[in-house]
XYZ file of C-alpha atoms in Angstrom:
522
model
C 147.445 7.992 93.694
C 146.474 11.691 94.019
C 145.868 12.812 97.241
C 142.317 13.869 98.009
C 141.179 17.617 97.309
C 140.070 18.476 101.248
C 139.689 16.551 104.989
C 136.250 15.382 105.611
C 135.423 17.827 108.685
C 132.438 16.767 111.009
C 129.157 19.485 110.651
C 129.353 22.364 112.679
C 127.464 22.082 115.855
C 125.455 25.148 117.786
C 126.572 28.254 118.564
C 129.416 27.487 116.045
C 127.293 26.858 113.078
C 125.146 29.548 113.857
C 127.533 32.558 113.761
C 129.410 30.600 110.826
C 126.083 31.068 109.036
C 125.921 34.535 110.009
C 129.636 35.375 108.993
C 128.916 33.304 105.583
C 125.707 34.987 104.716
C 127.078 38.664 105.623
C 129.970 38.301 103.670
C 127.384 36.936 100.420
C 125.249 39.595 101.569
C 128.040 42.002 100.796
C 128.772 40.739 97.544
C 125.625 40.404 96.276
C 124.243 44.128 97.994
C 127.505 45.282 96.044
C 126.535 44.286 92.185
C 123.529 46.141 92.452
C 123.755 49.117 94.840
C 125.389 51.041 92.395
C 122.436 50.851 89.473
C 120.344 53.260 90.753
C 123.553 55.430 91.544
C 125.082 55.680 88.186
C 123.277 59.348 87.145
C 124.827 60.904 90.775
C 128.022 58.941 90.060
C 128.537 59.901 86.498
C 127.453 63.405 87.270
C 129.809 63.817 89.827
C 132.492 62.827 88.509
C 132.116 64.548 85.069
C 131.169 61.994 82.459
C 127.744 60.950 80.551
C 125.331 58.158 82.340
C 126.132 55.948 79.507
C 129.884 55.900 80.153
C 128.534 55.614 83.837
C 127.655 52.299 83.274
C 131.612 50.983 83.338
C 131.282 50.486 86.944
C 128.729 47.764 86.804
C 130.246 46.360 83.575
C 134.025 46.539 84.937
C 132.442 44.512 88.109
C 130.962 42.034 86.280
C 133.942 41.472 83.787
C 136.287 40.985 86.333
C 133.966 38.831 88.319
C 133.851 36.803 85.733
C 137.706 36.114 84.696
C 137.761 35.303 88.695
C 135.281 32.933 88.994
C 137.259 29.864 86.696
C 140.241 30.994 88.877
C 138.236 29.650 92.449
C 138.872 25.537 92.046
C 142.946 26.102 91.447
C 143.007 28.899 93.996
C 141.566 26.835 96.803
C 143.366 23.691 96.200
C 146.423 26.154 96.098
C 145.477 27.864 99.204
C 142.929 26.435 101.123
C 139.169 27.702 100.723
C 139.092 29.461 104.070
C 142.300 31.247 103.359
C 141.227 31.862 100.279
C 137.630 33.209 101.610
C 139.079 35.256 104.256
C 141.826 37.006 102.423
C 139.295 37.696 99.247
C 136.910 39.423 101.774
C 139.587 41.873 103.183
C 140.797 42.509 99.376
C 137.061 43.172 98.598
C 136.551 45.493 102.076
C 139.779 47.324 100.888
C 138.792 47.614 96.830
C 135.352 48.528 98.540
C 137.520 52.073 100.508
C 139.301 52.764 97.088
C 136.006 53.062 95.525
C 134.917 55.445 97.883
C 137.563 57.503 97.686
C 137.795 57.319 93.817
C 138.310 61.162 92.426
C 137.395 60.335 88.960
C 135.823 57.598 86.712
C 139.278 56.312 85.374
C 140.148 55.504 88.768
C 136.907 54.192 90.313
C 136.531 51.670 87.164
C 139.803 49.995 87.629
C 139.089 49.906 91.559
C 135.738 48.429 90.683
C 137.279 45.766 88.065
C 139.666 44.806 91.419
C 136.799 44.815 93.659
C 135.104 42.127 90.874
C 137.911 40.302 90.646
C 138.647 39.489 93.992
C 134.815 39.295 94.908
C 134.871 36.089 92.222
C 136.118 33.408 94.895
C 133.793 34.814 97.680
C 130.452 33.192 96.239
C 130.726 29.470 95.679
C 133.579 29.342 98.886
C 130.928 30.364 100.964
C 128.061 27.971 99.219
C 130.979 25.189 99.903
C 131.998 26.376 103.630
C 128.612 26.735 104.690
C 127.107 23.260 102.858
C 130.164 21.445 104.894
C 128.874 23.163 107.857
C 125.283 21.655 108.027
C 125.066 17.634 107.688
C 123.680 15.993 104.762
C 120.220 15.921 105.928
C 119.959 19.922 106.582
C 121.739 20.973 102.981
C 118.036 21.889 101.959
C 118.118 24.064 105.212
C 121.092 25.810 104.765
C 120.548 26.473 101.262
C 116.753 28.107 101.656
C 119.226 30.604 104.081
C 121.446 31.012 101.452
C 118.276 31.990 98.871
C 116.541 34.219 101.646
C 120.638 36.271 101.783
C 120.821 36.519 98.196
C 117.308 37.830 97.457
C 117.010 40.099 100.328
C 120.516 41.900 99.072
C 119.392 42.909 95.755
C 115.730 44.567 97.490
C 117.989 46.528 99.521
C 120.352 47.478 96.941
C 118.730 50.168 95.205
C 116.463 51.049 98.180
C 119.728 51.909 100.176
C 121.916 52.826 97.261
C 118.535 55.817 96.274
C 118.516 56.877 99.993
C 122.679 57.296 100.587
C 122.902 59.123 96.967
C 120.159 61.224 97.562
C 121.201 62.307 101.362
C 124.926 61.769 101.314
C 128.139 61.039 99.243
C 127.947 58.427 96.851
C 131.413 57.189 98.170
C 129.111 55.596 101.066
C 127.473 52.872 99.040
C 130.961 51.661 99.268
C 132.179 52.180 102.611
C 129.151 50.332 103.966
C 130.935 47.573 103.321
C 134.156 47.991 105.556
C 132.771 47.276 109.048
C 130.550 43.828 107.279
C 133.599 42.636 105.400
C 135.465 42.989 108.448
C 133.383 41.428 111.311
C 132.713 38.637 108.645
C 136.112 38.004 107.643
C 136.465 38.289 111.456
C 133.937 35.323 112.394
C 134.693 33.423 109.442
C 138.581 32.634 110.270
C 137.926 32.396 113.938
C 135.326 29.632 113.509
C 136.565 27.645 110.230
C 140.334 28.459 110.416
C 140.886 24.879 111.813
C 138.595 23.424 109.091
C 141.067 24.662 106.690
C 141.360 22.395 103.222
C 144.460 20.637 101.802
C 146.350 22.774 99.458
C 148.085 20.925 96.412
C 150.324 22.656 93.912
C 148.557 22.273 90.631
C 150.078 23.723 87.405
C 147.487 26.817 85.937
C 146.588 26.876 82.960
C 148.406 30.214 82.273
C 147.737 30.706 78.753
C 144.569 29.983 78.784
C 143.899 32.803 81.245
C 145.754 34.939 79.361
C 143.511 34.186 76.108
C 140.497 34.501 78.263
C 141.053 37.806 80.003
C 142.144 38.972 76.560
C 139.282 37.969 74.978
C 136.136 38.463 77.159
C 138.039 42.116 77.948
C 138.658 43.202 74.296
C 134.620 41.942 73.784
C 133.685 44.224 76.802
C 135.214 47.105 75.525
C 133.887 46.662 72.256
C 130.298 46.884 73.671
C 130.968 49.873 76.117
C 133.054 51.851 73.490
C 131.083 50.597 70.170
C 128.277 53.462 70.696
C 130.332 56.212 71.564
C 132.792 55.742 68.692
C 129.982 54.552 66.166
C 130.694 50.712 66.422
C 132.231 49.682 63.249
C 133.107 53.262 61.141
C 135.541 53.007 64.373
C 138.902 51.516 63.762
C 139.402 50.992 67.566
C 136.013 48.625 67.136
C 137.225 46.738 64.448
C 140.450 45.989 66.125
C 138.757 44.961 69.311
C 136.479 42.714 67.326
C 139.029 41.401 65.700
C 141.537 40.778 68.477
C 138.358 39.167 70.679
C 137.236 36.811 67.752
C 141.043 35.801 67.312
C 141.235 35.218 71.286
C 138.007 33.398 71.727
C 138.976 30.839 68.409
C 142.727 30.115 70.445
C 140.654 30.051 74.021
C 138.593 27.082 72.336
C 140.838 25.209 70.469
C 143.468 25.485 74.264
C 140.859 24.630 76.213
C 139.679 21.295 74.539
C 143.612 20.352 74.531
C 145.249 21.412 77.456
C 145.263 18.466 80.337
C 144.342 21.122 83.162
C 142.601 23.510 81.311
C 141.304 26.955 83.140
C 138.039 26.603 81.634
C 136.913 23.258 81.025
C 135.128 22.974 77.865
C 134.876 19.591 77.241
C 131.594 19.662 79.419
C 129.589 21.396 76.628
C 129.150 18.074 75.048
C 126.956 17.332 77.710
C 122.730 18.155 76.230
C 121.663 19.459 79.797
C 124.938 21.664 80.470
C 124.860 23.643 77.269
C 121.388 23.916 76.919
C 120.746 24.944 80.662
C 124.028 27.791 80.280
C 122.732 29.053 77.251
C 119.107 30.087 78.461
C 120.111 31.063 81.621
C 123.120 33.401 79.801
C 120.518 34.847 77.792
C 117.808 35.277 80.690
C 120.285 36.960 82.694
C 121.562 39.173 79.803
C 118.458 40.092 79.179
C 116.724 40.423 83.366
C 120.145 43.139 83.753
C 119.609 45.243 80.781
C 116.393 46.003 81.985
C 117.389 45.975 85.713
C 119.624 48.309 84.396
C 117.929 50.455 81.881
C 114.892 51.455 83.892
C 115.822 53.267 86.763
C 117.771 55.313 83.624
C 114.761 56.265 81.859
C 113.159 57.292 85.327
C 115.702 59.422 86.659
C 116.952 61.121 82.990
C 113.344 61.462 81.660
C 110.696 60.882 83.956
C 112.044 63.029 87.324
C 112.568 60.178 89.861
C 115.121 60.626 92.413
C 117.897 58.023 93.399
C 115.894 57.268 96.352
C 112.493 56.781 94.205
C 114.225 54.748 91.547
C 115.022 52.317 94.213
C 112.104 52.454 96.143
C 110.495 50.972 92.797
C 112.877 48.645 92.379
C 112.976 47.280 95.640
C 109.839 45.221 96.016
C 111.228 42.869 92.892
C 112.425 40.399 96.069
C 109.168 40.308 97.428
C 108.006 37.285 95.810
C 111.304 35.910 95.455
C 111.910 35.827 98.712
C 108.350 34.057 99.561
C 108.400 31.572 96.747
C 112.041 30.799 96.451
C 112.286 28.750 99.671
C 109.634 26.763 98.254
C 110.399 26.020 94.766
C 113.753 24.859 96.294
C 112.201 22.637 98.545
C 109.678 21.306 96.118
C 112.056 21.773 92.491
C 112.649 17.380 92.778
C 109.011 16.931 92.651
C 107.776 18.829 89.379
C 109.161 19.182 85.937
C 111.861 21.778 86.393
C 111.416 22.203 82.526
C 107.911 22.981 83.106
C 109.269 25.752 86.044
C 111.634 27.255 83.910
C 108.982 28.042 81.351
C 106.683 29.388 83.451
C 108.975 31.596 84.611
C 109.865 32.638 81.200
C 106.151 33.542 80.700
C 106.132 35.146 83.347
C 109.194 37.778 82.468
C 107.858 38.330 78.970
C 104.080 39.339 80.785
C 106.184 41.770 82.877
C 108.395 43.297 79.876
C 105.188 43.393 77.641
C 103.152 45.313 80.731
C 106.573 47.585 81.054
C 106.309 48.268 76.605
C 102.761 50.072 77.296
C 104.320 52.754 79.387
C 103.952 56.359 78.475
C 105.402 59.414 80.309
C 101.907 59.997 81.786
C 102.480 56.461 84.268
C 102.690 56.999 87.883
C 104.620 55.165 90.523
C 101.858 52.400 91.291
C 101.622 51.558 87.353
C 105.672 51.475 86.780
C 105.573 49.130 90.267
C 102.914 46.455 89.460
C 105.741 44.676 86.973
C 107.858 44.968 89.369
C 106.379 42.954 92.263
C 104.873 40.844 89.530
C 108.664 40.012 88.394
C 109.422 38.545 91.487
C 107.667 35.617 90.472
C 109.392 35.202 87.607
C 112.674 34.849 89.497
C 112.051 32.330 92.691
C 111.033 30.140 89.632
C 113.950 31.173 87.406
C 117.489 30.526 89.510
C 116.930 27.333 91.260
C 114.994 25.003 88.188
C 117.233 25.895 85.624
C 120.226 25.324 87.504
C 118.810 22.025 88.545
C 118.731 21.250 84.448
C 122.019 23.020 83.891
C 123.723 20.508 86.359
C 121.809 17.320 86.486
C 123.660 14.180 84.742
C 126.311 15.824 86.228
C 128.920 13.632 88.797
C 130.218 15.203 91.652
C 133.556 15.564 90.877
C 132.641 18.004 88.141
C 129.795 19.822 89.689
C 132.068 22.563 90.880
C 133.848 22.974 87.912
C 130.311 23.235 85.718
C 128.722 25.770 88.477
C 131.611 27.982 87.685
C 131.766 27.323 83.931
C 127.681 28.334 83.917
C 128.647 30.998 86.404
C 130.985 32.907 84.503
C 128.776 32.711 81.235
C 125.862 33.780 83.210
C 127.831 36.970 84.874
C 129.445 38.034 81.343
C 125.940 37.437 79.477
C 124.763 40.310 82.538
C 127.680 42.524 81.568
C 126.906 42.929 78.040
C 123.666 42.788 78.572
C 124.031 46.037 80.377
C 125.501 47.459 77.810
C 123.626 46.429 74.635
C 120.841 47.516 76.349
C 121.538 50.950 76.734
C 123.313 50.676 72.973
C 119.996 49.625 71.728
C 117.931 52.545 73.797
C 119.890 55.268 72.705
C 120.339 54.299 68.616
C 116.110 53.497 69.189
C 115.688 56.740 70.740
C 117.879 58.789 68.177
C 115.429 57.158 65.603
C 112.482 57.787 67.249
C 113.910 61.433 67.731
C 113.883 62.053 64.266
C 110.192 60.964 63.039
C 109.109 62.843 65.926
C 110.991 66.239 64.761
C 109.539 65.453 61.274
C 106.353 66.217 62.426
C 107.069 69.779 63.718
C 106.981 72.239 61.035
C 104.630 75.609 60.908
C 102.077 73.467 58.061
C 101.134 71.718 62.135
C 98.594 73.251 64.104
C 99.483 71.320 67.116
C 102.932 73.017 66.985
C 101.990 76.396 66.264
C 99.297 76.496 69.180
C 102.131 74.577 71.066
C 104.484 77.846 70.126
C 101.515 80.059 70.952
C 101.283 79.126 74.371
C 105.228 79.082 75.021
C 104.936 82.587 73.619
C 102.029 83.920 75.887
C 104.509 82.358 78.666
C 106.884 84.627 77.699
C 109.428 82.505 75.653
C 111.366 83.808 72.476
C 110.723 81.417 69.068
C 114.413 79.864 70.447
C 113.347 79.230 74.080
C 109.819 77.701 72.956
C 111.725 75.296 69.747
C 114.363 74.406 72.983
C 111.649 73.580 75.447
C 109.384 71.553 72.084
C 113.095 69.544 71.921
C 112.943 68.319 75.486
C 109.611 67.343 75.249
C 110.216 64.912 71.775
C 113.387 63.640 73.893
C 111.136 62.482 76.787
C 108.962 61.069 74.040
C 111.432 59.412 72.309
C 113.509 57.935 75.193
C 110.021 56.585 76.150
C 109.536 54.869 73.037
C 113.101 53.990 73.074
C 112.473 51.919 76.386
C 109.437 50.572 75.484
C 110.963 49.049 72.350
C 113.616 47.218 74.112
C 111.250 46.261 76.993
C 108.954 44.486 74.142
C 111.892 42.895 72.445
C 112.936 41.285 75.554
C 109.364 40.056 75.921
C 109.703 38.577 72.647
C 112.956 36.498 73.702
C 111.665 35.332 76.334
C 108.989 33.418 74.628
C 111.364 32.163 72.282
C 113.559 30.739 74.609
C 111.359 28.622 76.214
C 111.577 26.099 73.416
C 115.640 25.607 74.157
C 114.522 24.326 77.959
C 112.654 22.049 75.876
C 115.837 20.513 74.346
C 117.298 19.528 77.735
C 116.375 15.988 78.795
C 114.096 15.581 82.260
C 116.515 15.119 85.301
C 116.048 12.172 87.088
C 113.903 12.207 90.172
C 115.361 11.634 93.919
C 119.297 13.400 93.138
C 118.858 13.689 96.736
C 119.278 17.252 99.441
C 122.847 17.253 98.698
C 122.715 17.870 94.762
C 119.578 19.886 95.362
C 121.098 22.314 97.456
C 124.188 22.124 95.006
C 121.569 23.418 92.181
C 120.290 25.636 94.546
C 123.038 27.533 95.659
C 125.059 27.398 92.487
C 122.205 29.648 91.125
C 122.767 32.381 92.929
């Protein structure tokens, strides 16, 4: 007989569960503040340290990428370990990744530091959803999971809101070192309260090559997406290759995987109708929600004149909502359809993308902000339903093993989301770019009164054409935008269908696998 994966510790009681909340949510805080501090940052970033915006966006994708490889990795770590080890010692690799990227000096460097800071930030998430559900008894899992919702929302309102303000008035090097004194007084708290709650550790074999195929795989994918624009996707050899070599790697991954007796990455789940229909719209969702996450504080600070800080002041009040509603969708998610949730939710993030598609470069800050605050609806109702679908049926032994499974597709849909969105905006705006130009020529009145007035200004026939040039690019990185904003919008509808597939999860799974559903969403 096996011996059993942890001790059964008694819940934490006052003083003790309270800071062991605090240390737990800080150190989640961190992590989360972390993914998204840097979005609004990428145009200083990128500036700074000599490269284009577009090749700026490596340090969320190199996160995410990493991230994601980790997150399989957390169940045979911890047994191998023990989860508070395990917590504390990923927190002081993440505080020291977290200097390194501060300190970066150029883009080469601050990527690789970032894909360590992803990597070792892939444990932190569901050890502290585990150490802090052990630390609350049955009865208040609901409880500590509406804290755990309130942590992760708040973090990504204050992401761009404090990433904007440190750009703007200091080094960008400080959106990292913020996180040295947190990671440090959590790590801190976190062994000095649970260190005695520590788990079993077992020595279970890893599944080595399957890790290998799968960091080979979802890598040579990444790079395809981030490189495919810049070297014209498939005229490239290098493309082709990495295609190639990902396919190849993905094909072995599968066929391993639905072998191997301990497998990294347990596939065999898929044949359940709720797990792979759940994954699959919330990959896409999420693919889709960080592309544009991503892509419009780009347009606003390349074409539109925001600064860091005003990009994230606009971005900022997307928690709003989320952080009002979420604690009660979570509370109330056993008593409604989550199916029914799910879709609404859907609705509403295809209202907000098709409000964002009518955009021009004539919209002020209170017209780009309405969809904002209005997507925060969208999301209380997003996470916690469809994670409720994605694991229900599910039995507790493989609930952890299926969170990370539909975490690590959810985090690598958001990485190449991120980048086939700004793929997409800048072949759209190259298009757009050229109908536009057709339409100067000296048979147009509105372009020689246009060249009239540039040359009453005092502009030469080359300054006026150069200054006529900006003004198409504004217009066509509008359009650009506005295209992929609507095509989202058009996804979403058609994904609401798949939550259809899934079969209704059966009512009363009790606070326990609630709060499982719950927290396993964010």
């Amino acid at each position: 007989m096996s011996a059993p994966a942890h001790i059964a510790h008694p819940p934490l009681q006052g003083s003790a569960r309270l800071w062991g909340t605090i240390a737990l949510s800080a150190a989640t805080f961190m992590n989360v503040l972390d993914s998204s501090i840097a979005n609004v940052s990428l145009p200083a970033i990128a500036g700074d340290l000599g490269v284009s915006p577009n090749q700026g966006t490596w340090v969320i994708t190199s996160f995410g990428v990493a991230n994601a490889i980790a997150l399989p990795l957390t169940g045979w770590l911890s047994q191998r370990f023990g989860q508070v080890r395990l917590f504390v010692t990923s927190v002081l690799l993440f505080v020291i990744s977290s200097w390194l990227c501060g300190l970066a000096p150029n883009m080469s460097t601050l990527i690789a530091m970032r894909a360590l800071q992803g990597f070792v930030a892939g444990p932190m998430m569901p050890l502290a959803q585990t150490l802090l559900l052990s630390s609350y008894p049955p009865a208040l899992a609901g409880t500590a999971m509406a804290m755990w919702a309130m942590t992760t929302l708040v973090a990504p309102v204050m992401g761009p809101l404090l990433g904007g303000w440190i750009t703007d008035h200091t080094h960008w090097g400080w959106i990292f070192f913020i996180n040295i004194p947190v990671g440090i007084a959590a790590a801190s708290m976190t062994w000095t309260i649970f260190h005695k709650r520590e788990t079993q550790i077992r020595k279970l074999p890893i599944d080595s090559t399957g890790l290998a195929l799968l960091v080979v795989s979802v890598s040579c994918l990444q790079i395809m997406l981030d490189k495919g624009k810049e070297l014209d996707w498939f005229q490239s050899p290098e493309v082709i290759a990495l295609t190639a070599a990902s396919a190849i790697g993905f094909a072995f991954l599968i066929a391993w995987e639905l072998t191997d007796e301990h497998p990294v990455v347990d596939l065999r789940m898929l044949k359940i109708r709720n797990f792979w229909t759940g994954t699959l719209c919330m990959t896409v969702a999420y693919s889709l929600f960080m592309g544009n996450l991503v892509l419009l504080p780009l347009w606003l600070q390349q074409f539109m004149g925001y600064t860091s800080t005003q990009a994230g002041e606009l971005m900022a009040p997307v928690g709003l909502f989320a952080i009002l509603l979420s604690p009660l969708v979570g509370k109330n998610v056993q008593k409604y359809d989550p199916r029914a949730l799910t879709s609404f939710a859907f609705v509403v993030f295809a209202l907000v993308l098709w409000m964002r598609s009518q955009f021009n470069t004539q919209a002020d800050f209170g017209t780009i902000m309405i969809p904002t605050i209005i997507q925060g609806i969208a999301l209380a109702f997003f996470f916690i339903p469809l994670t409720t679908i994605t694991l229900s049926g599910m039995t507790p032994d493989k609930i952890a093993g299926a969170s990370g499974l539909s975490s690590f597709a959810r985090i690598v849909g958001g990485s190449f989301g991120t980048s086939i969105a700004v793929s997409v905006w800048q072949d759209r705006a190259a298009m757009h770019h050229a109908q536009l130009a057709e339409l100067i020529n000296r048979g147009s009145m509105a372009t020689n009164s246009t060249l009239a007035n540039f040359s009453a200004a005092g502009m030469d026939t080359e300054q006026a054409l150069s200054q006529i040039n900006r003004l198409i690019d504004q217009q066509a990185f509008m359009l650009a935008a506005n295209d992929v904003f609507h095509g989202s919008a058009i996804i979403f509808i058609l994904l609401i269908p798949m939550v259809w597939l899934s079969r209704p999860p059966k009512k009363g799974a009790g606070a326990a696998a609630s709060a499982e559903a719950a927290a396993g969403a964010h």
